[in-house]
């Protein structure tokens, strides 16, 4: 499945403008043959927007989801996007997958919140593995800091995730995560990992870009630079199956030895 990564911070604070940016990217992704477009963490509203996070938060099945479903349907491409999700008085840092026919397939709430900023504005999610079937692949969702916990990604591997999509807001000076950690996660767990980042200055943060789609061989199929761009690469189920057959990591595990880890 050709996967498009939208490396952009959009227009922080403007949901209307970010929906337009997403729609334009969906058109370009579809024209390039992509079956999936992924946008960064908190793309819908912006990340460093303070109390506007709560003001702009939307239910998983709210008006914004309907607008993105219309975009997905019109362009014929599935979409993953990050957004602040409201459930009653609670706000989560979430990512949602909507299919090319407009169906809401999966909604994930970030389980590991990073720093005081996130802990001040969000409640952590409690479900570590969220998946959906899409175009012959089992797609899993995770957000930014979550991928830095090896237990998280291994849980996805054991649950059969083929393509792990990770909307992120990776900031300076942690660019080594995009450069090194993500390809290693893909290799050690025998999956594709699509890591799609924000870019440039926003509030107190400097987002580093470097979005990548890494394969189960640990090699980046695509890597963005430090500016806004749309990068594309393929997640190939045939190559994934061959790689899993050749690489024994998951088969050679000895779970009986790992009880002390938890």
PDB file of C-alpha atoms in Angstrom, residues 41-182:
ATOM      1  CA  UNK A  41       0.090  14.617  15.981  1.00  0.00           C
ATOM      2  CA  UNK A  42      -2.541  17.257  16.776  1.00  0.00           C
ATOM      3  CA  UNK A  43      -2.655  18.256  13.106  1.00  0.00           C
ATOM      4  CA  UNK A  44      -6.292  19.254  13.193  1.00  0.00           C
ATOM      5  CA  UNK A  45      -5.793  22.100  15.672  1.00  0.00           C
ATOM      6  CA  UNK A  46      -2.091  22.671  16.187  1.00  0.00           C
ATOM      7  CA  UNK A  47       0.003  21.395  19.068  1.00  0.00           C
ATOM      8  CA  UNK A  48       1.351  24.382  21.051  1.00  0.00           C
ATOM      9  CA  UNK A  49      -1.946  26.255  21.361  1.00  0.00           C
ATOM     10  CA  UNK A  50      -2.386  26.191  25.139  1.00  0.00           C
ATOM     11  CA  UNK A  51      -5.951  26.366  26.420  1.00  0.00           C
ATOM     12  CA  UNK A  52      -7.289  26.363  22.871  1.00  0.00           C
ATOM     13  CA  UNK A  53      -6.669  22.614  22.964  1.00  0.00           C
ATOM     14  CA  UNK A  54      -9.697  22.135  25.202  1.00  0.00           C
ATOM     15  CA  UNK A  55     -11.744  24.745  23.327  1.00  0.00           C
ATOM     16  CA  UNK A  56     -11.131  23.120  19.933  1.00  0.00           C
ATOM     17  CA  UNK A  57     -11.355  19.483  21.086  1.00  0.00           C
ATOM     18  CA  UNK A  58     -13.931  17.464  19.149  1.00  0.00           C
ATOM     19  CA  UNK A  59     -15.574  14.064  19.739  1.00  0.00           C
ATOM     20  CA  UNK A  60     -14.253  11.141  17.722  1.00  0.00           C
ATOM     21  CA  UNK A  61     -17.521  11.121  15.786  1.00  0.00           C
ATOM     22  CA  UNK A  62     -17.882  14.906  15.667  1.00  0.00           C
ATOM     23  CA  UNK A  63     -18.089  17.479  12.909  1.00  0.00           C
ATOM     24  CA  UNK A  64     -14.352  17.354  12.163  1.00  0.00           C
ATOM     25  CA  UNK A  65     -14.427  13.591  11.679  1.00  0.00           C
ATOM     26  CA  UNK A  66     -17.352  14.066   9.290  1.00  0.00           C
ATOM     27  CA  UNK A  67     -15.383  16.665   7.308  1.00  0.00           C
ATOM     28  CA  UNK A  68     -12.351  14.384   7.039  1.00  0.00           C
ATOM     29  CA  UNK A  69     -14.573  11.447   6.047  1.00  0.00           C
ATOM     30  CA  UNK A  70     -15.891  13.607   3.205  1.00  0.00           C
ATOM     31  CA  UNK A  71     -12.317  14.411   2.132  1.00  0.00           C
ATOM     32  CA  UNK A  72     -11.338  10.740   2.252  1.00  0.00           C
ATOM     33  CA  UNK A  73     -14.357   9.707   0.206  1.00  0.00           C
ATOM     34  CA  UNK A  74     -13.987  12.440  -2.394  1.00  0.00           C
ATOM     35  CA  UNK A  75     -10.317  11.639  -3.029  1.00  0.00           C
ATOM     36  CA  UNK A  76     -10.567   7.872  -2.488  1.00  0.00           C
ATOM     37  CA  UNK A  77      -7.790   7.695   0.113  1.00  0.00           C
ATOM     38  CA  UNK A  78      -7.813   6.631   3.768  1.00  0.00           C
ATOM     39  CA  UNK A  79      -6.648   9.235   6.292  1.00  0.00           C
ATOM     40  CA  UNK A  80      -4.942   9.105   9.693  1.00  0.00           C
ATOM     41  CA  UNK A  81      -4.882  12.407  11.557  1.00  0.00           C
ATOM     42  CA  UNK A  82      -4.005  13.652  15.023  1.00  0.00           C
ATOM     43  CA  UNK A  83      -6.456  15.753  17.011  1.00  0.00           C
ATOM     44  CA  UNK A  84      -7.616  16.634  20.550  1.00  0.00           C
ATOM     45  CA  UNK A  85     -10.536  14.329  21.344  1.00  0.00           C
ATOM     46  CA  UNK A  86     -13.248  15.392  23.750  1.00  0.00           C
ATOM     47  CA  UNK A  87     -15.300  12.873  25.687  1.00  0.00           C
ATOM     48  CA  UNK A  88     -17.442  14.758  28.177  1.00  0.00           C
ATOM     49  CA  UNK A  89     -15.063  16.907  30.205  1.00  0.00           C
ATOM     50  CA  UNK A  90     -12.038  14.755  29.368  1.00  0.00           C
ATOM     51  CA  UNK A  91      -9.598  15.600  26.564  1.00  0.00           C
ATOM     52  CA  UNK A  92      -7.286  13.037  24.974  1.00  0.00           C
ATOM     53  CA  UNK A  93      -4.415  13.392  22.521  1.00  0.00           C
ATOM     54  CA  UNK A  94      -5.821  11.120  19.816  1.00  0.00           C
ATOM     55  CA  UNK A  95      -5.310   9.794  16.308  1.00  0.00           C
ATOM     56  CA  UNK A  96      -8.090   8.492  14.093  1.00  0.00           C
ATOM     57  CA  UNK A  97      -8.127   6.335  10.967  1.00  0.00           C
ATOM     58  CA  UNK A  98     -10.901   6.925   8.441  1.00  0.00           C
ATOM     59  CA  UNK A  99     -11.217   4.687   5.386  1.00  0.00           C
ATOM     60  CA  UNK A 100     -11.511   5.767   1.767  1.00  0.00           C
ATOM     61  CA  UNK A 101     -15.269   5.194   1.964  1.00  0.00           C
ATOM     62  CA  UNK A 102     -15.566   7.487   4.986  1.00  0.00           C
ATOM     63  CA  UNK A 103     -15.864   4.795   7.664  1.00  0.00           C
ATOM     64  CA  UNK A 104     -14.256   5.483  11.030  1.00  0.00           C
ATOM     65  CA  UNK A 105     -12.041   2.401  11.435  1.00  0.00           C
ATOM     66  CA  UNK A 106      -9.966   3.090  14.550  1.00  0.00           C
ATOM     67  CA  UNK A 107      -9.423   5.743  17.198  1.00  0.00           C
ATOM     68  CA  UNK A 108      -6.382   5.736  19.497  1.00  0.00           C
ATOM     69  CA  UNK A 109      -5.664   7.803  22.615  1.00  0.00           C
ATOM     70  CA  UNK A 110      -2.014   8.507  23.423  1.00  0.00           C
ATOM     71  CA  UNK A 111      -0.990   6.339  26.370  1.00  0.00           C
ATOM     72  CA  UNK A 112       2.351   7.952  27.278  1.00  0.00           C
ATOM     73  CA  UNK A 113       2.146  11.726  27.681  1.00  0.00           C
ATOM     74  CA  UNK A 114       5.367  13.684  27.215  1.00  0.00           C
ATOM     75  CA  UNK A 115       6.331  16.451  29.608  1.00  0.00           C
ATOM     76  CA  UNK A 116       4.377  18.946  31.663  1.00  0.00           C
ATOM     77  CA  UNK A 117       2.693  20.498  28.623  1.00  0.00           C
ATOM     78  CA  UNK A 118       0.897  17.296  27.666  1.00  0.00           C
ATOM     79  CA  UNK A 119       0.152  16.243  31.228  1.00  0.00           C
ATOM     80  CA  UNK A 120      -1.438  19.644  31.838  1.00  0.00           C
ATOM     81  CA  UNK A 121      -3.765  19.387  28.837  1.00  0.00           C
ATOM     82  CA  UNK A 122      -4.560  15.709  28.289  1.00  0.00           C
ATOM     83  CA  UNK A 123      -5.662  12.546  30.021  1.00  0.00           C
ATOM     84  CA  UNK A 124      -3.656   9.446  29.008  1.00  0.00           C
ATOM     85  CA  UNK A 125      -5.392   6.672  27.122  1.00  0.00           C
ATOM     86  CA  UNK A 126      -5.544   3.145  28.502  1.00  0.00           C
ATOM     87  CA  UNK A 127      -5.700   0.949  25.383  1.00  0.00           C
ATOM     88  CA  UNK A 128      -2.179   0.232  24.050  1.00  0.00           C
ATOM     89  CA  UNK A 129      -3.070  -1.654  20.870  1.00  0.00           C
ATOM     90  CA  UNK A 130      -5.601  -0.223  18.436  1.00  0.00           C
ATOM     91  CA  UNK A 131      -5.764  -1.726  14.936  1.00  0.00           C
ATOM     92  CA  UNK A 132      -7.855  -1.947  11.786  1.00  0.00           C
ATOM     93  CA  UNK A 133      -7.680  -3.846   8.515  1.00  0.00           C
ATOM     94  CA  UNK A 134      -6.925  -1.632   5.525  1.00  0.00           C
ATOM     95  CA  UNK A 135      -6.082  -2.660   1.968  1.00  0.00           C
ATOM     96  CA  UNK A 136      -4.699  -6.046   2.977  1.00  0.00           C
ATOM     97  CA  UNK A 137      -2.640  -4.758   5.898  1.00  0.00           C
ATOM     98  CA  UNK A 138      -3.307  -4.662   9.618  1.00  0.00           C
ATOM     99  CA  UNK A 139      -2.738  -1.008  10.504  1.00  0.00           C
ATOM    100  CA  UNK A 140      -1.945   0.001  14.087  1.00  0.00           C
ATOM    101  CA  UNK A 141      -1.996   3.473  15.624  1.00  0.00           C
ATOM    102  CA  UNK A 142       0.368   5.063  18.113  1.00  0.00           C
ATOM    103  CA  UNK A 143       1.375   8.662  18.869  1.00  0.00           C
ATOM    104  CA  UNK A 144       4.891  10.136  19.164  1.00  0.00           C
ATOM    105  CA  UNK A 145       6.367   9.334  22.615  1.00  0.00           C
ATOM    106  CA  UNK A 146       4.534   5.988  22.646  1.00  0.00           C
ATOM    107  CA  UNK A 147       6.923   4.558  20.037  1.00  0.00           C
ATOM    108  CA  UNK A 148       9.896   5.206  22.312  1.00  0.00           C
ATOM    109  CA  UNK A 149       8.692   2.466  24.681  1.00  0.00           C
ATOM    110  CA  UNK A 150       9.764  -0.882  23.198  1.00  0.00           C
ATOM    111  CA  UNK A 151       7.038  -2.727  25.107  1.00  0.00           C
ATOM    112  CA  UNK A 152       4.410  -0.701  23.264  1.00  0.00           C
ATOM    113  CA  UNK A 153       5.661  -1.580  19.813  1.00  0.00           C
ATOM    114  CA  UNK A 154       6.269  -5.219  20.730  1.00  0.00           C
ATOM    115  CA  UNK A 155       2.639  -5.459  21.861  1.00  0.00           C
ATOM    116  CA  UNK A 156       1.646  -4.376  18.356  1.00  0.00           C
ATOM    117  CA  UNK A 157       3.990  -6.916  16.804  1.00  0.00           C
ATOM    118  CA  UNK A 158       2.489  -9.726  18.876  1.00  0.00           C
ATOM    119  CA  UNK A 159      -0.992  -8.559  17.885  1.00  0.00           C
ATOM    120  CA  UNK A 160      -0.077  -8.801  14.213  1.00  0.00           C
ATOM    121  CA  UNK A 161       0.331  -5.148  13.229  1.00  0.00           C
ATOM    122  CA  UNK A 162       1.830  -4.852   9.739  1.00  0.00           C
ATOM    123  CA  UNK A 163       1.998  -1.076   9.421  1.00  0.00           C
ATOM    124  CA  UNK A 164       2.294   1.062  12.553  1.00  0.00           C
ATOM    125  CA  UNK A 165       1.279   4.668  11.867  1.00  0.00           C
ATOM    126  CA  UNK A 166       2.722   7.152  14.345  1.00  0.00           C
ATOM    127  CA  UNK A 167       1.570  10.779  14.104  1.00  0.00           C
ATOM    128  CA  UNK A 168       4.183  12.729  16.023  1.00  0.00           C
ATOM    129  CA  UNK A 169       5.309  16.114  17.293  1.00  0.00           C
ATOM    130  CA  UNK A 170       9.012  15.330  17.569  1.00  0.00           C
ATOM    131  CA  UNK A 171      11.008  18.324  18.734  1.00  0.00           C
ATOM    132  CA  UNK A 172      14.623  19.403  18.971  1.00  0.00           C
ATOM    133  CA  UNK A 173      16.934  17.969  20.350  1.00  0.00           C
ATOM    134  CA  UNK A 174      15.363  14.497  20.035  1.00  0.00           C
ATOM    135  CA  UNK A 175      15.749  14.028  16.274  1.00  0.00           C
ATOM    136  CA  UNK A 176      17.686  10.810  16.891  1.00  0.00           C
ATOM    137  CA  UNK A 177      14.295   9.154  17.467  1.00  0.00           C
ATOM    138  CA  UNK A 178      13.322   9.730  13.838  1.00  0.00           C
ATOM    139  CA  UNK A 179      16.804   8.974  12.556  1.00  0.00           C
ATOM    140  CA  UNK A 180      17.635   5.872  14.618  1.00  0.00           C
ATOM    141  CA  UNK A 181      14.938   4.635  16.997  1.00  0.00           C
ATOM    142  CA  UNK A 182      12.132   4.323  14.456  1.00  0.00           C
TER     143      UNK A 182
END
